[in-house]
C-alpha positions in Angstrom: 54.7 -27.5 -55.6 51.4 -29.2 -54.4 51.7 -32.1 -56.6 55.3 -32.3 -55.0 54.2 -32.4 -52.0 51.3 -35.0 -52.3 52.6 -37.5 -54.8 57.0 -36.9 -54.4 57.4 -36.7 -51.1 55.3 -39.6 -49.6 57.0 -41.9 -51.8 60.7 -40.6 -50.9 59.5 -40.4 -47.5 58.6 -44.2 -48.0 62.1 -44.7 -49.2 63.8 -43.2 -46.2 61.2 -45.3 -43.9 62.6 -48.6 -44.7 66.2 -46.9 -44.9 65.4 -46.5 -41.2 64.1 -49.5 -40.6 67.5 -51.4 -41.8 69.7 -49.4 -40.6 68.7 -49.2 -37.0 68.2 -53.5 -37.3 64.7 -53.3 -36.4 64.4 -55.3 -40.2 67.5 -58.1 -40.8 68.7 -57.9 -44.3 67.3 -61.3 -45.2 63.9 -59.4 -45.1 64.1 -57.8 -47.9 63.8 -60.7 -50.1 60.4 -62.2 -49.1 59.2 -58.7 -49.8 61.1 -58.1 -52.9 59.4 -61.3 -54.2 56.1 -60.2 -53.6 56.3 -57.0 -55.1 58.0 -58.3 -58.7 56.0 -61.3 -59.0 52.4 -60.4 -57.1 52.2 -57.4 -56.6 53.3 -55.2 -59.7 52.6 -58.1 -61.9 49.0 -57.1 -60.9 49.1 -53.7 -61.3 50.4 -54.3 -64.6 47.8 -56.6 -65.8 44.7 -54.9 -64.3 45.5 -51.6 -65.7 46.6 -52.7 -69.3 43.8 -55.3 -69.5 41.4 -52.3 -69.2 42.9 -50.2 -71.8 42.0 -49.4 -75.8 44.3 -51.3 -78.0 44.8 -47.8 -79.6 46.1 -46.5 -76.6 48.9 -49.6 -76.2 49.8 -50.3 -80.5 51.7 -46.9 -80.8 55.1 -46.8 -82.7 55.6 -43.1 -81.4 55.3 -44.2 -77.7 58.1 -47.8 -78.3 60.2 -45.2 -80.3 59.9 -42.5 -78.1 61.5 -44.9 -75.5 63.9 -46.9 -77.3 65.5 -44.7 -79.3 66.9 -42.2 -76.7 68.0 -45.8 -74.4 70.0 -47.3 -77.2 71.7 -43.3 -78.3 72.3 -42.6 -74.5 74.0 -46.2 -73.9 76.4 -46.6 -76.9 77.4 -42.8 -76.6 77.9 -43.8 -72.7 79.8 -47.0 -74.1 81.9 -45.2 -76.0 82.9 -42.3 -74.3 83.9 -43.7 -71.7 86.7 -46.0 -73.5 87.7 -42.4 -74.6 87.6 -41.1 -71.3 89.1 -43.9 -68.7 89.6 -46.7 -71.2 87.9 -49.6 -69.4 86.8 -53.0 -71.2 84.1 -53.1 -73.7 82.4 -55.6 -70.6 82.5 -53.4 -67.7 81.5 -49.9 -70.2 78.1 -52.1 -71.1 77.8 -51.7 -67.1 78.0 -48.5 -67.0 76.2 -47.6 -69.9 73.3 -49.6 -68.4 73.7 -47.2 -65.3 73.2 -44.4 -67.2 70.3 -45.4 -69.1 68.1 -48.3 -67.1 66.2 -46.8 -65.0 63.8 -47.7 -61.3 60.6 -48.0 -63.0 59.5 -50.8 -61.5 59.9 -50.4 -57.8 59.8 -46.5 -57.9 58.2 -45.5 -61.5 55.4 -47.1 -62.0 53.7 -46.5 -58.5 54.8 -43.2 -59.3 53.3 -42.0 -62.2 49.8 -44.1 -61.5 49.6 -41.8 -58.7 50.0 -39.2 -59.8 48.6 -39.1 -63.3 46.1 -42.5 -62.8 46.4 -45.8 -64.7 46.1 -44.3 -68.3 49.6 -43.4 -68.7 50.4 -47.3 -67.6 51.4 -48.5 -71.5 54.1 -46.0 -71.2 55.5 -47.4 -67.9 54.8 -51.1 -69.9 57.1 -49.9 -73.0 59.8 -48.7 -70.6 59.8 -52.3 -69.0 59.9 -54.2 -72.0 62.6 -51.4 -73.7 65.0 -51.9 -70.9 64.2 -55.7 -69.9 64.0 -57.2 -73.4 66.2 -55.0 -75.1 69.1 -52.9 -73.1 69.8 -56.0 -71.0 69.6 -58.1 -74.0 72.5 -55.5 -75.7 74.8 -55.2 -72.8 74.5 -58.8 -71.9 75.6 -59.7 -75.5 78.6 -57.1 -75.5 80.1 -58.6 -71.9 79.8 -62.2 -73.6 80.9 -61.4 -76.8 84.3 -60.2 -75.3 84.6 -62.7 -72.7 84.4 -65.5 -75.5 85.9 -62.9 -78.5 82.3 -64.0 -80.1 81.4 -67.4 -79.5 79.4 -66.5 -76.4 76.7 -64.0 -78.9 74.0 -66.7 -79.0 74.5 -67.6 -75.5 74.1 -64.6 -74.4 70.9 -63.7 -76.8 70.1 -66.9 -75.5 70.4 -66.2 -71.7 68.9 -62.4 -72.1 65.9 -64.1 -73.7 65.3 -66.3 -70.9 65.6 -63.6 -68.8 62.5 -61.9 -70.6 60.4 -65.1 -71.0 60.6 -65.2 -67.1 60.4 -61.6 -66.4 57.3 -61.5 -64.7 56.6 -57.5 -65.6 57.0 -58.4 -69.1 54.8 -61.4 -68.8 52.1 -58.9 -67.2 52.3 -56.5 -69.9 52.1 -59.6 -72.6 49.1 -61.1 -70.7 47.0 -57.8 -70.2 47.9 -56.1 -74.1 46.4 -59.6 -75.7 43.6 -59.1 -73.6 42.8 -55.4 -74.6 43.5 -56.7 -78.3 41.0 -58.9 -78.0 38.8 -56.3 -75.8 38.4 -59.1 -73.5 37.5 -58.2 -70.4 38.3 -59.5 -66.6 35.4 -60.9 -64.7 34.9 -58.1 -62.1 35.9 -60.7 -59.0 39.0 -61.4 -60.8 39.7 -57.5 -61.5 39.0 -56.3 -57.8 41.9 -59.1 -56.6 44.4 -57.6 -59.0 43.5 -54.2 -58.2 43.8 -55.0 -54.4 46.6 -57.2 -54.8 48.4 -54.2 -57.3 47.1 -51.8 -54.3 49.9 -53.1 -52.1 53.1 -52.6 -54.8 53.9 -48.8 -54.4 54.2 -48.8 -50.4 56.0 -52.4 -50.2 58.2 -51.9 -53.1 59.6 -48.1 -52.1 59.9 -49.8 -48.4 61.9 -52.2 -49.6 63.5 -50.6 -51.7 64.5 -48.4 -48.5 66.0 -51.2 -46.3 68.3 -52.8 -49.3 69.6 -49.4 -49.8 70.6 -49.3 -46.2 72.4 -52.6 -46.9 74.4 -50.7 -49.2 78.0 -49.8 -48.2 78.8 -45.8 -48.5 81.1 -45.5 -51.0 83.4 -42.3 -52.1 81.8 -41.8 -55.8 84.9 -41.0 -58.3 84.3 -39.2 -61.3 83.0 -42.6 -63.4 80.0 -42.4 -61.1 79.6 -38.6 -61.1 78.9 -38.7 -64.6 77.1 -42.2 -64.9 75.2 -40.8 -62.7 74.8 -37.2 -64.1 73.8 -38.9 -67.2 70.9 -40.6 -66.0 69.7 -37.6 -64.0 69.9 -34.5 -65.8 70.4 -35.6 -69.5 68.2 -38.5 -69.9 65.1 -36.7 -69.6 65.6 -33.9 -72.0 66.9 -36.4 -74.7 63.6 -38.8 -74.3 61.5 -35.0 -74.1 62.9 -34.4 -77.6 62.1 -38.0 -79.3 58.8 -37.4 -78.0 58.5 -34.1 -80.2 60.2 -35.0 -82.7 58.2 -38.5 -83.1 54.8 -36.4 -82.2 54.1 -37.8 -79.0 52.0 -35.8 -76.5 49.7 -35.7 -73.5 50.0 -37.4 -70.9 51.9 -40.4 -72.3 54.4 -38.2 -73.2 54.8 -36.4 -69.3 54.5 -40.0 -67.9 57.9 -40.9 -70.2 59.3 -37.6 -69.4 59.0 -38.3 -65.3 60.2 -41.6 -65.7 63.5 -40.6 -67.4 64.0 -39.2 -64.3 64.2 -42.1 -61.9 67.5 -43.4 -59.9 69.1 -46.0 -61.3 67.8 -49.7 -60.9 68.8 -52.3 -59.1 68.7 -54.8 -62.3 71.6 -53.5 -63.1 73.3 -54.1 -60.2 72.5 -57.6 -59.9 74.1 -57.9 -63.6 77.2 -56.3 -62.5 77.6 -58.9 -59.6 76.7 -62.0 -61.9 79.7 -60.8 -64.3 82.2 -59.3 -61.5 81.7 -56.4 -63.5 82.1 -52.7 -61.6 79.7 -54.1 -59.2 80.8 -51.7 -56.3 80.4 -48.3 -58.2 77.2 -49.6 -59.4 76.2 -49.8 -55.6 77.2 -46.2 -55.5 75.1 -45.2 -58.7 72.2 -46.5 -57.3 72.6 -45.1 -53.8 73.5 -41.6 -54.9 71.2 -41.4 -58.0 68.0 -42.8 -55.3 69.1 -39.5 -53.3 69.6 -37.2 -55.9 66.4 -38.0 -57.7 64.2 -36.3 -55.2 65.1 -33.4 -57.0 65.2 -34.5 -60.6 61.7 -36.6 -60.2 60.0 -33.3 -57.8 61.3 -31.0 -60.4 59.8 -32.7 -63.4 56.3 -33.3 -61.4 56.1 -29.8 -60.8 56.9 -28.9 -63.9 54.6 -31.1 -66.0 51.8 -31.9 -63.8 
């Protein structure tokens, strides 16, 4: 309960600050995006580097840790892709959606301020590993299924080609390139340099959760119908346990392991959202998700951190 209290509940109550904030006007919605840009290409770009750069290459080069990751995302998406055709026969375009709700997580604006709070900057390769999973892979896979049946095939290599881009400009995944060289190499910062990232990564947990608050104010309430409910269950309650038991099936442990454990937990991210809308794909319900899984995961995140830490 005390780690609850002093690492969960600041951070929701961060959340529900710049919920406040929009919804009583004292922010305009077009402020969210000067601050959304500084945290995803300042501020956790810094955090990123400064904390990998720092780290053994032992700690970052392990197949247990990329495996323990991946392999629950892609089992939990296509099982999600499926299903649901069984269940309320939607198009193969708009089930790559929802898949993606039930697998990508917040890490970035909610995770990884999360768990290097509350467990320190040695459990960041596993936040790294669950940014370059779900930005260079899972939006790589759903992007190619919506193309593929928008141009019955022709549109594959566009949209490899597109999802790569995507990655090359991701400026997480740039972050996480940047700083593993560097530990490869055990090169290390000049201390000026690493006292500006630090400082400058300092910032990325309060702004991004703030944020993070107002655009979810933005969001219109919704009634969720039973697609969400279980998208959203999925992502929740059943995500966790499935990456729990790659981890000990694949032999990872310590604190890596509890750092992928917590972040299985998180609410659904707002990448996927923005997909949804570039595609007219289920954009509304995806809203939803994200609203009611940002709620919800007060519990699910409080409950692992009380249980793991």
């Amino acid at each position: 309960m005390e780690v609850v209290l002093a690492v969960a509940l600041p951070f929701f109550a961060l959340i529900f600050t710049g919920m406040a904030a929009g919804r009583t006007r004292l922010l305009e919605g077009t402020s969210t995006r000067p601050l959304n840009t500084f945290v995803f290409y300042f501020a956790l770009p810094a955090l990123l580097l400064s904390g990998t750069a720092e780290m053994a290459a032992a700690d970052i080069l392990r197949p247990a840790l990329f495996l323990s990751w991946l392999l629950p995302a892609l089992l939990l998406f296509f099982t999600t892709w499926l299903g649901l055709r069984w269940l309320f026969g939607r198009s193969a375009g708009e089930r790559a959606i929802q898949a993606l709700v039930a697998t990508f997580g917040n890490v970035g604006f909610v995770g990884l301020p999360l768990v290097v709070t509350a467990m320190g900057t040695h459990v960041l390769p596993a936040a790294m590993v669950v940014i370059i999973v779900d930005s260079a892979i899972m939006i790589a896979v759903a992007t190619a299924i919506i193309e593929w049946e928008r141009d019955e095939g022709s549109g594959f290599r566009r949209a490899l080609r597109t999802a790569g881009l995507g990655v090359a400009r991701n400026p997480l995944v740039i972050a996480s390139a940047v700083g593993v060289t560097l530990a490869l190499l055990s090169l290390s910062l000049p201390a000026p340099l690493l006292r500006y990232l630090e400082l400058l990564g300092a910032a990325a947990g309060p702004t991004a959760l703030f944020a993070l608050g107002i655009t979810l104010a933005r969001q219109p309430i919704r009634l969720a119908g039973p697609e969400v409910a279980i998208l959203v269950a999925v992502k929740l309650l059943i995500h966790a346990p499935v990456v729990w038991l790659a981890t000990w099936l694949l032999g990872l442990d310590g604190p890596l392991q509890t750092a992928l454990v917590i972040l299985a937990t998180l609410p659904v991210a707002a990448n996927v959202h923005v997909l949804a809308q570039r595609y007219g794909l289920y954009a509304g319900p995806t809203s939803t998700a994200i609203l009611i899984s940002t709620v919800l995961s007060m519990v699910t995140v409080s409950l692992a951190l009380s249980l793991l830490l």
